Short mmCIF file of C-alpha atoms and ligand atoms in Angstrom, two decimals:
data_model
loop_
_atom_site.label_atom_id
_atom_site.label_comp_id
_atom_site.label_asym_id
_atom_site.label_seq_id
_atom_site.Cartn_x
_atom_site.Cartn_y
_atom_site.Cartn_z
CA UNK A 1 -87.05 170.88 253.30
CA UNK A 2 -83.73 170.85 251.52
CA UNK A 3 -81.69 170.36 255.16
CA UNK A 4 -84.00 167.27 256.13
CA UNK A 5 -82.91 165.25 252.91
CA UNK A 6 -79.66 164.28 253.96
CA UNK A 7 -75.91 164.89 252.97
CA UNK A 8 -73.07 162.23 252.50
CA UNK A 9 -70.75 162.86 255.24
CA UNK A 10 -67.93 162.94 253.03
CA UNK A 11 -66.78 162.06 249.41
CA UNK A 12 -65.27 158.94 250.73
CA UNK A 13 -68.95 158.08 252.04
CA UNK A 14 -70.28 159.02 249.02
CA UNK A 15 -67.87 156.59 246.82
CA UNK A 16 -68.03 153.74 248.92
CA UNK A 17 -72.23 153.84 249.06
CA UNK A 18 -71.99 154.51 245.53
CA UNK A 19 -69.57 151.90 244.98
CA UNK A 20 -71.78 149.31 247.11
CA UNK A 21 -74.62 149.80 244.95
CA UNK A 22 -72.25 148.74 241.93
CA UNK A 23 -70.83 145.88 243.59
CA UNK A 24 -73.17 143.41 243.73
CA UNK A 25 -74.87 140.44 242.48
CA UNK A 26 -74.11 142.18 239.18
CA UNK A 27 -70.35 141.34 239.66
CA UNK A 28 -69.79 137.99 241.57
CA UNK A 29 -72.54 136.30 240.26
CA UNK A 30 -74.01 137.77 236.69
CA UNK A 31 -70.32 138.97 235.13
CA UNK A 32 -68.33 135.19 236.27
CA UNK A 33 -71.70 133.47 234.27
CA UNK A 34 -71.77 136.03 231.52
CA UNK A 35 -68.10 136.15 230.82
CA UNK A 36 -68.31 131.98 230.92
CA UNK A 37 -70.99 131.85 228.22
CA UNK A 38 -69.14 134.12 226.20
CA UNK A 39 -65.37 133.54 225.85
CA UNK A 40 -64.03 134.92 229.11
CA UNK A 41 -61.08 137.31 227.49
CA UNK A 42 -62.66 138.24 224.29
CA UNK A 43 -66.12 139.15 226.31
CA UNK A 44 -63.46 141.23 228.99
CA UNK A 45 -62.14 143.39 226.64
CA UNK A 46 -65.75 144.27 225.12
CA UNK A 47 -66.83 144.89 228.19
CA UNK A 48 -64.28 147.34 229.14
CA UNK A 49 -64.96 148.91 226.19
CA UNK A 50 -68.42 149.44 227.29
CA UNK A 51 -67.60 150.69 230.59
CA UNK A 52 -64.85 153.19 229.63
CA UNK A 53 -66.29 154.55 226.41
CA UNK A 54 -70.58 154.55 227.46
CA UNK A 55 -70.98 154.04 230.80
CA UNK A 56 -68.35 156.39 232.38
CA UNK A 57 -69.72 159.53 230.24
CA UNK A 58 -73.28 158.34 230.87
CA UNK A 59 -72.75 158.23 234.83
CA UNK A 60 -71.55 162.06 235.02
CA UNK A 61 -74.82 162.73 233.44
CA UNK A 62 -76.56 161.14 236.48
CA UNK A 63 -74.02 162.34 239.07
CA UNK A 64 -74.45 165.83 237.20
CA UNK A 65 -78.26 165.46 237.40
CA UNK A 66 -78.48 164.70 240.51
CA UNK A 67 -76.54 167.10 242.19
CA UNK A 68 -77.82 170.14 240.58
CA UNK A 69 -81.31 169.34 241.18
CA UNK A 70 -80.67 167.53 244.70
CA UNK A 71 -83.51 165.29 243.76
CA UNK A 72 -84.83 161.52 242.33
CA UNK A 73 -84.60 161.05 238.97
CA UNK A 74 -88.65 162.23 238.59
CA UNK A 75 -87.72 165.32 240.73
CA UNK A 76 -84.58 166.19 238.81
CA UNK A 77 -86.51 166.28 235.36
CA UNK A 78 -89.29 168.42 236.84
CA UNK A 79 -86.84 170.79 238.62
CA UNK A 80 -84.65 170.65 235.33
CA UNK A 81 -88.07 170.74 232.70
CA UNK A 82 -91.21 171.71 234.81
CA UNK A 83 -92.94 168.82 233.86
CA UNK A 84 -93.73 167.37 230.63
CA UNK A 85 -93.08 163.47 228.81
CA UNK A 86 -89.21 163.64 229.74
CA UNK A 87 -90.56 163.31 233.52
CA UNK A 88 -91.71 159.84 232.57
CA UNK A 89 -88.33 158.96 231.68
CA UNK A 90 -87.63 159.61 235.62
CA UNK A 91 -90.97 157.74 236.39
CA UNK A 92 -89.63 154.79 234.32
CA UNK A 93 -86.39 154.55 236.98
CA UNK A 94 -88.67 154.40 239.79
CA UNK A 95 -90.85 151.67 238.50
CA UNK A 96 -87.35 150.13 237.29
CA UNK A 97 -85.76 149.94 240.43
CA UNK A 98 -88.39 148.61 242.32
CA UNK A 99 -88.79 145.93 239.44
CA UNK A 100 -85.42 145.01 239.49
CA UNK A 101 -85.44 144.79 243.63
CA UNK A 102 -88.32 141.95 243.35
CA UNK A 103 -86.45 139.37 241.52
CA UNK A 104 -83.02 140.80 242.54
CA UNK A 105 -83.94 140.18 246.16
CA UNK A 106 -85.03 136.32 245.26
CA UNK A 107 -81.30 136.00 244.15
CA UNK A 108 -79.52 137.35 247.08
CA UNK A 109 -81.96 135.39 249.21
CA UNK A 110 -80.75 132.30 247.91
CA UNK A 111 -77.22 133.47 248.61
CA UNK A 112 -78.28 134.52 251.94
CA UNK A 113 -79.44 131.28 252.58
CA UNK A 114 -76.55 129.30 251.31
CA UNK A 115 -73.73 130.65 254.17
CA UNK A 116 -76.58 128.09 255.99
CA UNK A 117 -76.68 125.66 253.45
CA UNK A 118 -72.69 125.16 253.05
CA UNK A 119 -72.64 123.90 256.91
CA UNK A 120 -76.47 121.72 256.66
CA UNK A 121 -76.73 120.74 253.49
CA UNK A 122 -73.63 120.99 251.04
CA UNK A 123 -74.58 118.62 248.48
CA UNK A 124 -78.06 120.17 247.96
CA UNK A 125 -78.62 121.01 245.03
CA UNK A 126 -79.90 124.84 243.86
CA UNK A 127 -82.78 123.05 242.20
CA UNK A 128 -83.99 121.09 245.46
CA UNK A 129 -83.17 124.00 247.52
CA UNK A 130 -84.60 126.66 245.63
CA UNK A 131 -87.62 124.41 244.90
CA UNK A 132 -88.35 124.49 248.30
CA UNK A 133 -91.22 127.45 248.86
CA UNK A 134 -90.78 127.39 252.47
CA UNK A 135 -87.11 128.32 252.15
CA UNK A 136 -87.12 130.47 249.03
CA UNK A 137 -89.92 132.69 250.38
CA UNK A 138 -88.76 133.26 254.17
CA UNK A 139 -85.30 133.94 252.74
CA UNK A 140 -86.22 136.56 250.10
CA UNK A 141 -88.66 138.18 252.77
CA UNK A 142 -85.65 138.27 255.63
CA UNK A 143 -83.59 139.79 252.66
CA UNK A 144 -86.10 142.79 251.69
CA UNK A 145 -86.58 143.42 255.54
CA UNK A 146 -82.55 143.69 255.67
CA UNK A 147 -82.98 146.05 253.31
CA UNK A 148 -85.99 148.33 254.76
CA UNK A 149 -84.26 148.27 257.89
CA UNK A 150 -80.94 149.97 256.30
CA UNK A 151 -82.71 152.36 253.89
CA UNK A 152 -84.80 153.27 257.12
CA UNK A 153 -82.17 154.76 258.94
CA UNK A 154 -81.42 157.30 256.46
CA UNK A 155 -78.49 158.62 254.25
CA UNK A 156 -75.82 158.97 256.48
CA UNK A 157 -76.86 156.97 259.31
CA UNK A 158 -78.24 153.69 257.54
CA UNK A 159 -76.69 153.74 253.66
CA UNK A 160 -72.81 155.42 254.36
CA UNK A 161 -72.69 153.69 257.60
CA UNK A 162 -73.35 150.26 256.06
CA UNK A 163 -71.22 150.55 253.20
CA UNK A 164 -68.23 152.31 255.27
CA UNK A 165 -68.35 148.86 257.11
CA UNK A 166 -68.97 146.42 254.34
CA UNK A 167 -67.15 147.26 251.12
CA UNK A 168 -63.62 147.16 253.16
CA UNK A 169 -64.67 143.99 254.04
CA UNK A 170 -66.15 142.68 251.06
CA UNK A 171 -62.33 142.87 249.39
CA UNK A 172 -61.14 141.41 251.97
CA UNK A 173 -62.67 138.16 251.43
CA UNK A 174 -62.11 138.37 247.81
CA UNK A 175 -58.56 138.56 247.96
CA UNK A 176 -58.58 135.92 250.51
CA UNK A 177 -60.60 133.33 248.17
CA UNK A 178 -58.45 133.96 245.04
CA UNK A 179 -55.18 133.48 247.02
CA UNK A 180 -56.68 130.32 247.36
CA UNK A 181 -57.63 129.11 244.42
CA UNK A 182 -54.43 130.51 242.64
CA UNK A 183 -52.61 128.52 244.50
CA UNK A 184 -54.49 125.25 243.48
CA UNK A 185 -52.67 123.25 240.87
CA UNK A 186 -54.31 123.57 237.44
CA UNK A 187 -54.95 127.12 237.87
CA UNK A 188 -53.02 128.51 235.22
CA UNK A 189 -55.38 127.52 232.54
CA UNK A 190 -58.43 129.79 234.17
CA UNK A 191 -55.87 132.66 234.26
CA UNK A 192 -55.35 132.35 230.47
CA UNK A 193 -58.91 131.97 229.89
CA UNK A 194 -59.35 135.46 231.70
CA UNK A 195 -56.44 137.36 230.29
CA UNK A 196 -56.00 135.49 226.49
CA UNK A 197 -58.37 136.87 224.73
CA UNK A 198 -60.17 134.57 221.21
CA UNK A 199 -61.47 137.60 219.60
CA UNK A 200 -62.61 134.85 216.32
CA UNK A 201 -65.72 134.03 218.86
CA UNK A 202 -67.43 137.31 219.20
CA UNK A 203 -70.47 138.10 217.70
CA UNK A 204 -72.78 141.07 218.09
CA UNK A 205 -74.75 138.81 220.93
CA UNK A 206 -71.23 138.98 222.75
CA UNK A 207 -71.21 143.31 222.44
CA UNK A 208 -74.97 143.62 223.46
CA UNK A 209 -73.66 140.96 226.63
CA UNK A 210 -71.09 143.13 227.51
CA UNK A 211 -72.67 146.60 227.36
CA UNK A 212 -75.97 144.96 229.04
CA UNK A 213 -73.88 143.82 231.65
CA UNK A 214 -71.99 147.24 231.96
CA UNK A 215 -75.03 149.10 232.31
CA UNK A 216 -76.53 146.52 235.45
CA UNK A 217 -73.28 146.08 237.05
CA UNK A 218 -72.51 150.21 237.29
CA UNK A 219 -76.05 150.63 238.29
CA UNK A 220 -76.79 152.98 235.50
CA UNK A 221 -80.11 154.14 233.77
CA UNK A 222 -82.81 153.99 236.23
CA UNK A 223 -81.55 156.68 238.38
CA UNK A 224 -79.61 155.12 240.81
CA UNK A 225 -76.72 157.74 240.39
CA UNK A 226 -78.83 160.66 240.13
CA UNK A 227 -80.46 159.83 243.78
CA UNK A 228 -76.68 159.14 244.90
CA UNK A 229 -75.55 162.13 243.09
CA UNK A 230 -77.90 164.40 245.08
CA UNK A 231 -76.58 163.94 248.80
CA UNK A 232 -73.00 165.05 247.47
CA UNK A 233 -71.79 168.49 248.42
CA UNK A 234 -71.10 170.98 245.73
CA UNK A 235 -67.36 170.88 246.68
CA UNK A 236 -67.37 167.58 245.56
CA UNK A 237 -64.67 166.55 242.20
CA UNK A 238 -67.67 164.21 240.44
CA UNK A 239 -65.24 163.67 237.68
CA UNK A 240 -62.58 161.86 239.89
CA UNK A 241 -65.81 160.56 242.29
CA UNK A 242 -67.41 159.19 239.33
CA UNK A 243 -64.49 157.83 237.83
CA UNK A 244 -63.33 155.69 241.19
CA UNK A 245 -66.64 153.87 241.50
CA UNK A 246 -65.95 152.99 237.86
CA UNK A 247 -62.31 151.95 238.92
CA UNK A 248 -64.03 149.59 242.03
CA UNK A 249 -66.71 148.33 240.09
CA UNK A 250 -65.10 147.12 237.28
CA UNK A 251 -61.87 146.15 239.29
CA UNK A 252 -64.42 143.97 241.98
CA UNK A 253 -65.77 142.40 238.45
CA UNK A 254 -62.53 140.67 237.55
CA UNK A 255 -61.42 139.76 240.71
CA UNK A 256 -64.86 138.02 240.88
CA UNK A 257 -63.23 136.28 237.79
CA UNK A 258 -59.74 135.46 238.95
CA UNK A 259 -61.90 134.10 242.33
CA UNK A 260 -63.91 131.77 240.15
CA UNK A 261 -61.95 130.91 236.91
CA UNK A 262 -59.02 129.57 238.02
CA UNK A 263 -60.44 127.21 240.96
CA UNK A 264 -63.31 126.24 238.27
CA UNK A 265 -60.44 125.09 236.09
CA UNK A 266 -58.54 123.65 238.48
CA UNK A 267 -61.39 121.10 239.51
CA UNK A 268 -62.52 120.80 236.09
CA UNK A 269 -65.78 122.58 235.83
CA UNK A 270 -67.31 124.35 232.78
CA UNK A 271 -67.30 127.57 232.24
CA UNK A 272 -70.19 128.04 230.28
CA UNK A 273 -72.93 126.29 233.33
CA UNK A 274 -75.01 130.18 233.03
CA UNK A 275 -76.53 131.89 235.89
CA UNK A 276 -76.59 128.61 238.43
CA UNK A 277 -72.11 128.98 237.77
CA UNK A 278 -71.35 130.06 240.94
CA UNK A 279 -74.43 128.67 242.89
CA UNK A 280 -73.68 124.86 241.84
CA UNK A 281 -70.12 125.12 240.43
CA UNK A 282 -68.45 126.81 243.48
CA UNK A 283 -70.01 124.57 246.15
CA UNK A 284 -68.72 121.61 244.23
CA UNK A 285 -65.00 122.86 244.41
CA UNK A 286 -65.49 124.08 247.77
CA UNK A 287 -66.44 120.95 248.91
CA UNK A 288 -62.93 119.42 247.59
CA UNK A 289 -61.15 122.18 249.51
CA UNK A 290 -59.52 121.75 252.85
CA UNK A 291 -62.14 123.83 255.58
CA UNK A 292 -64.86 123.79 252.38
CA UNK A 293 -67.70 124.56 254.14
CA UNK A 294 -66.31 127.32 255.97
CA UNK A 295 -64.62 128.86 252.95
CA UNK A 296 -68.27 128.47 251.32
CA UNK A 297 -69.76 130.63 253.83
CA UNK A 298 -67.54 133.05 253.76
CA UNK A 299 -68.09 133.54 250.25
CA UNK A 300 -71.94 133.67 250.77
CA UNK A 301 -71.46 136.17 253.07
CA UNK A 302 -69.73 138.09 250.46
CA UNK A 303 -72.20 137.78 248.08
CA UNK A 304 -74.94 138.38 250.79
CA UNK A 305 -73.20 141.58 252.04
CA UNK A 306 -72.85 143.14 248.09
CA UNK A 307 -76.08 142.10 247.27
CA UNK A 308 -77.24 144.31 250.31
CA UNK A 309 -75.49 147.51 249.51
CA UNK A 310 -77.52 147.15 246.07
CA UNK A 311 -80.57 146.54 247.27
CA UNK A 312 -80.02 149.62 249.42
CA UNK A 313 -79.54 151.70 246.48
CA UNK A 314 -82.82 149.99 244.28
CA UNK A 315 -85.09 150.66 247.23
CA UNK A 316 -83.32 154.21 248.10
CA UNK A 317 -84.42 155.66 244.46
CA UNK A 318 -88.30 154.68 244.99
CA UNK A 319 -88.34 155.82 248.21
CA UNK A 320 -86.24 159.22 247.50
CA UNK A 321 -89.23 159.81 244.93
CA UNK A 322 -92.00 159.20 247.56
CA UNK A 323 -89.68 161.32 250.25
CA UNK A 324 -89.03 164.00 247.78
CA UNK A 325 -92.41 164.77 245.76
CA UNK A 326 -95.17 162.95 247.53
CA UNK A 327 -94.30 163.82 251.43
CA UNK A 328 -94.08 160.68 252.97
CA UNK A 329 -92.35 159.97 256.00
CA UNK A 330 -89.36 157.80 254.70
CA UNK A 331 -90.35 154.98 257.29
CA UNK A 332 -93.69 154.63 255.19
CA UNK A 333 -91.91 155.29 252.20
CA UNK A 334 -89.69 152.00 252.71
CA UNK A 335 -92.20 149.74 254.08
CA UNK A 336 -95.02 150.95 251.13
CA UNK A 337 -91.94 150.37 248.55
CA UNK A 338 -90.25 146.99 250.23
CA UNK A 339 -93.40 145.38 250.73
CA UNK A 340 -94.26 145.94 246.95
CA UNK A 341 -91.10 144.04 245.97
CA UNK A 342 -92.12 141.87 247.94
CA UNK A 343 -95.37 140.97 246.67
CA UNK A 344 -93.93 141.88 242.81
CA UNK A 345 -91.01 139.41 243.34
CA UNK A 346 -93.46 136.51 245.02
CA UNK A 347 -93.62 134.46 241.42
CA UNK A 348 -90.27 134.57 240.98
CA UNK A 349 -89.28 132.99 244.56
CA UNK A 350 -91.74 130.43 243.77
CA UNK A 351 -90.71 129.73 239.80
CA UNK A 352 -88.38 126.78 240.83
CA UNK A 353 -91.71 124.96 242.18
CA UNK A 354 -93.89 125.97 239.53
CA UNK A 355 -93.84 124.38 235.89
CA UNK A 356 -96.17 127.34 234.69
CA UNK A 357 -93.69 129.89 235.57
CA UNK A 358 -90.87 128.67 234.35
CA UNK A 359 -92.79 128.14 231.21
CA UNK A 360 -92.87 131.77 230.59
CA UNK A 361 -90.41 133.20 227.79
CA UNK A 362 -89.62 136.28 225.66
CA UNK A 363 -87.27 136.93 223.22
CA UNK A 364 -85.18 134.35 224.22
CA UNK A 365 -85.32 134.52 227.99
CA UNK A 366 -86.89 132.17 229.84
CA UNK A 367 -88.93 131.82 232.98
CA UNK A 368 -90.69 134.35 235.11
CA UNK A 369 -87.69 135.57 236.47
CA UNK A 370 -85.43 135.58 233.16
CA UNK A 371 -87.96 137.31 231.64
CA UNK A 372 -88.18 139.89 234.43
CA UNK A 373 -84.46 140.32 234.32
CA UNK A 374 -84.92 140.88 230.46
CA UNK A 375 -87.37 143.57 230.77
CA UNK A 376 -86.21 145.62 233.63
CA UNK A 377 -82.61 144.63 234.07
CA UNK A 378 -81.83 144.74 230.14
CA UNK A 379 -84.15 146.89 228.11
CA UNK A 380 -85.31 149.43 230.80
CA UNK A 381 -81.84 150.27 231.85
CA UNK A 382 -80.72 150.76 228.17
CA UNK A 383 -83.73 152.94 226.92
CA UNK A 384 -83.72 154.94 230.23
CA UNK A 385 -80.09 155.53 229.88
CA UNK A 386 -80.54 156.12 225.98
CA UNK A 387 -83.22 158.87 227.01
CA UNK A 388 -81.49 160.52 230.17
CA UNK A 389 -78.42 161.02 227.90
CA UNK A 390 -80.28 163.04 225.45
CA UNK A 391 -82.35 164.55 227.76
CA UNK A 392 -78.47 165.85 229.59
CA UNK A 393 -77.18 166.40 226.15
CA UNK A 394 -79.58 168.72 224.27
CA UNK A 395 -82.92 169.27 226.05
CA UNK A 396 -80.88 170.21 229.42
CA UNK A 397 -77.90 170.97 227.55
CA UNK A 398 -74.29 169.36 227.86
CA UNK A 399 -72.65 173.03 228.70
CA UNK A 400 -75.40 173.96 231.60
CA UNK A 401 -74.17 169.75 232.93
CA UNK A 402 -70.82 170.55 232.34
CA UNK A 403 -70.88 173.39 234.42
CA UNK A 404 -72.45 171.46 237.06
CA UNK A 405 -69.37 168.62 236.19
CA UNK A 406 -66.78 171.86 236.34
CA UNK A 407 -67.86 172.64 240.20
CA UNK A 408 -65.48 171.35 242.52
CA UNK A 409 -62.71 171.54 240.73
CA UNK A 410 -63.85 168.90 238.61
CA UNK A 411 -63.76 168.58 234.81
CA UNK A 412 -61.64 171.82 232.52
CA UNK A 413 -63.45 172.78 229.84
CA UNK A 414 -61.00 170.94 227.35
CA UNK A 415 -62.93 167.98 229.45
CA UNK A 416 -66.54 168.76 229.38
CA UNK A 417 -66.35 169.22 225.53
CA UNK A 418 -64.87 165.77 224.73
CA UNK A 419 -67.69 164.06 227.39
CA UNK A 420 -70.37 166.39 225.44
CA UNK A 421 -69.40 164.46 222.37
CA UNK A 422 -69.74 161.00 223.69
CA UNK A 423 -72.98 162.36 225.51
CA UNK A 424 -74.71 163.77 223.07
CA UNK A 425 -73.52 161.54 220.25
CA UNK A 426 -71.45 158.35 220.76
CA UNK A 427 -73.71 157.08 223.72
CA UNK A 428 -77.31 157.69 222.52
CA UNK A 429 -76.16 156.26 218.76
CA UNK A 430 -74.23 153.32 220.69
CA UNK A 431 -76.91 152.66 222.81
CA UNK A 432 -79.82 152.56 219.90
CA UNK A 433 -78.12 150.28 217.36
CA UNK A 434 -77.96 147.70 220.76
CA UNK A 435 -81.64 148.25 221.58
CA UNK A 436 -82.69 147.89 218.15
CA UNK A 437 -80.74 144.42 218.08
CA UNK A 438 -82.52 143.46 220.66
CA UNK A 439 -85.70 143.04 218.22
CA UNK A 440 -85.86 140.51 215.44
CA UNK A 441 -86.50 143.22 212.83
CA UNK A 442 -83.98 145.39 214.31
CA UNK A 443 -81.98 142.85 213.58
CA UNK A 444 -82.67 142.57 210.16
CA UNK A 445 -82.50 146.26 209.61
CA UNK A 446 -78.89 146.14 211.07
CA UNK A 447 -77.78 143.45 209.33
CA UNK A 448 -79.06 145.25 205.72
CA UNK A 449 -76.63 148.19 206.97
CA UNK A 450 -74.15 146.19 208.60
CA UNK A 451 -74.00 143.81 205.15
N1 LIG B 1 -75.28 147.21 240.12
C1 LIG B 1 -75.95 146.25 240.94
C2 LIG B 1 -75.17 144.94 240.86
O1 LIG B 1 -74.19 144.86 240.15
C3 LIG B 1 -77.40 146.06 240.55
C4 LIG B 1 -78.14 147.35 240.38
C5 LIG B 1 -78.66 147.71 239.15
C6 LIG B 1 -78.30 148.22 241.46
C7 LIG B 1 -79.33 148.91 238.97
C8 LIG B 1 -78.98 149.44 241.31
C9 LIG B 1 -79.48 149.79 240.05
O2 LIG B 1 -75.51 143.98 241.47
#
């Protein structure tokens, strides 16, 4: 069995695949709006914070996980536990990732759509376009076929191949966009709001934003990095392989920022618009740039092409499961998995056109797909990752991990006793006190503690 599951061809392969399924709608379209709505600078530092002192030790638990077992996250408990509740935890991260892939996919459908839209249709609004049914719901289907078709091919063929291609690319353009709107005058103030930081406006809203957006922009705590993790060879360093993805993620993250900020300031736009920021904000300014629409579609394409090397990576976990421990063929596997998305993600494409569904709300999100986002992108992530750290830190045991994190010529054992400490105590804690904020009583329990 083991030689039919695939290998990455090389640890380059593996970083840039793994590095594609960080870089994604998470970045370029949910960090630019987060950071907005929270104080740009002040919201920065938090959230590197987050991604330096609980993410990076949480992601060598997956990468350790998954390479020692060579499995999905529900195989890698079993192989690590032989059964019992923690394989639910693994269970969760399959039913996670093909949660988030619904609603994701209605997203990067739009954006898909929008390279289109910026030649047709410029001053369309994203209400009147995403209104429309019969564009929402062709475009999110063409974007989940995109997807099978990839995750089809395989490990090496379809996933490194893809990202090998696209993440190069992907900076490309980036680099290309802020050059541009650097140079526009009036940029200077979008700079300082990036790099000045107010630290008088954060609240504890602003530190669950930051390590919520962490956790979905490193694709962390449903498993994605424990399915990566297990085509790497042993001879793999997952300390340093770990740690670039990290480096790209977070570095692709605030270049999305100095690509947005300082044109949005330059043309006078607000910050703080929320999630539609970059799909009504950055048409506007495009459209008062010289060659708008084309600069517009190249930065859907962008988006389109990072959105894609996600989805790969929410539909690859599923499908390793079904691959793995149920013995399907992967070509069932994908189109059993994609065309549940599919069907899952169906209220969401049509929530712009439906009063009822944007009616929905929970705990302060709003709309079918808000609420979605809340659930699986928010609170799953966080209480799988809360559980898959102390299920690597004391039921598997940080030493037996750290040996796993030693291979390669990866971490000294100076190294895998500091990360055992954040893993088995720092995270988990961390991670708690957030969830339980995330509940109106946990609130008021923190705030009796907290004074
Ligand atoms: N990290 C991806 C992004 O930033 C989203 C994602 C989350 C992918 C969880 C896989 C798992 O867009």
């Amino acid at each position: 069995m083991q030689q039919n599951r695939g290998q990455w061809q090389s640890t380059a392969g593996f970083i840039l695949a793994a590095a594609g399924s960080a870089i994604g709608l998470g970045n370029i379209w949910r960090f630019p709006y987060v950071a907005g709505t929270n104080g740009g600078a002040a919201f920065i530092v938090l959230y590197l914070a987050c991604v330096l002192l609980i993410c990076l030790p949480y992601l060598y638990c997956e990468l350790a996980m998954g390479r020692h077992t060579k499995k999905n996250p529900v195989g890698a408990i079993l192989k690590l536990r032989g059964g019992g509740p923690w394989t639910l935890v693994g269970a969760l991260g399959v039913l996670t990732g093909v949660c988030i892939l619904s609603y994701y996919g209605v997203i990067a459908g739009w954006a898909f759509g929008y390279i289109f839209k910026s030649f047709l249709a410029p001053s369309m609004t994203l209400g009147d376009f995403s209104a429309n049914a019969l564009l929402g719901i062709p475009l999110f289907a063409i974007f989940i076929l995109m997807t099978v078709l990839v995750v089809a091919r395989g490990v090496e063929k379809g996933i490194e191949k893809a990202a090998r291609v696209l993440m190069p690319m992907l900076l490309l353009l980036m680099l290309l966009l802020i050059a541009r709107g650097l140079t526009l005058p009036g940029a200077s103030k979008g700079v300082e709001f990036l790099v000045k930081p107010d630290f008088s406006v954060v609240t504890m809203t602003t530190v669950l934003a930051a390590l919520g957006q962490a956790f979905f922009s490193l694709s962390l705590g449903m498993g994605a990095m424990i399915t990566y993790g297990s085509y790497l060879p042993k001879s793999a360093n997952l300390q340093t392989s770990g740690a670039w993805v990290a480096l790209f993620d977070t570095g692709i993250a605030l270049l999305a920022g100095f690509m947005i900020f300082p044109a949005l300031f330059a043309l006078g736009g607000n910050p703080t618009a929320g999630p539609p920021l970059i799909f009504e904000a950055l048409p506007a300014i495009f459209a008062q740039m010289p060659l708008g629409s084309l600069v517009a579609a190249i930065f859907f394409i962008l988006l389109s092409i990072a959105a894609l090397t996600s989805t790969v990576s929410l539909l690859e976990v599923p499908v390793s499961y079904f691959v793995d421990d149920r013995r399907w063929t992967r070509a069932k596997s994908v189109w059993v998995v994609g065309g549940a998305a599919f069907l899952i993600g169906l209220p969401a494409a049509l929530e712009p056109s439906s009063p009822a569904l944007q009616s929905i709300s929970l705990m302060g999100a709003t709309g079918f797909l808000g609420v979605m986002d809340l659930i699986w992108g928010n609170i799953s992530l966080a209480v799988g990752a809360m559980l898959l750290c102390i299920f690597t830190g004391w039921v598997w045991g940080f030493r037996n991990a750290g040996a796993e994190l030693r291979e390669g010529g990866g971490m000294t054992a100076a190294g895998v006793a500091f990360w055992g400490f954040f893993v088995r105590f720092v995270c988990p804690l961390f991670i708690f006190l957030v969830l339980l904020s995330l509940f109106p009583l946990g609130t008021r329990i923190l705030a009796a503690f907290l004074g």
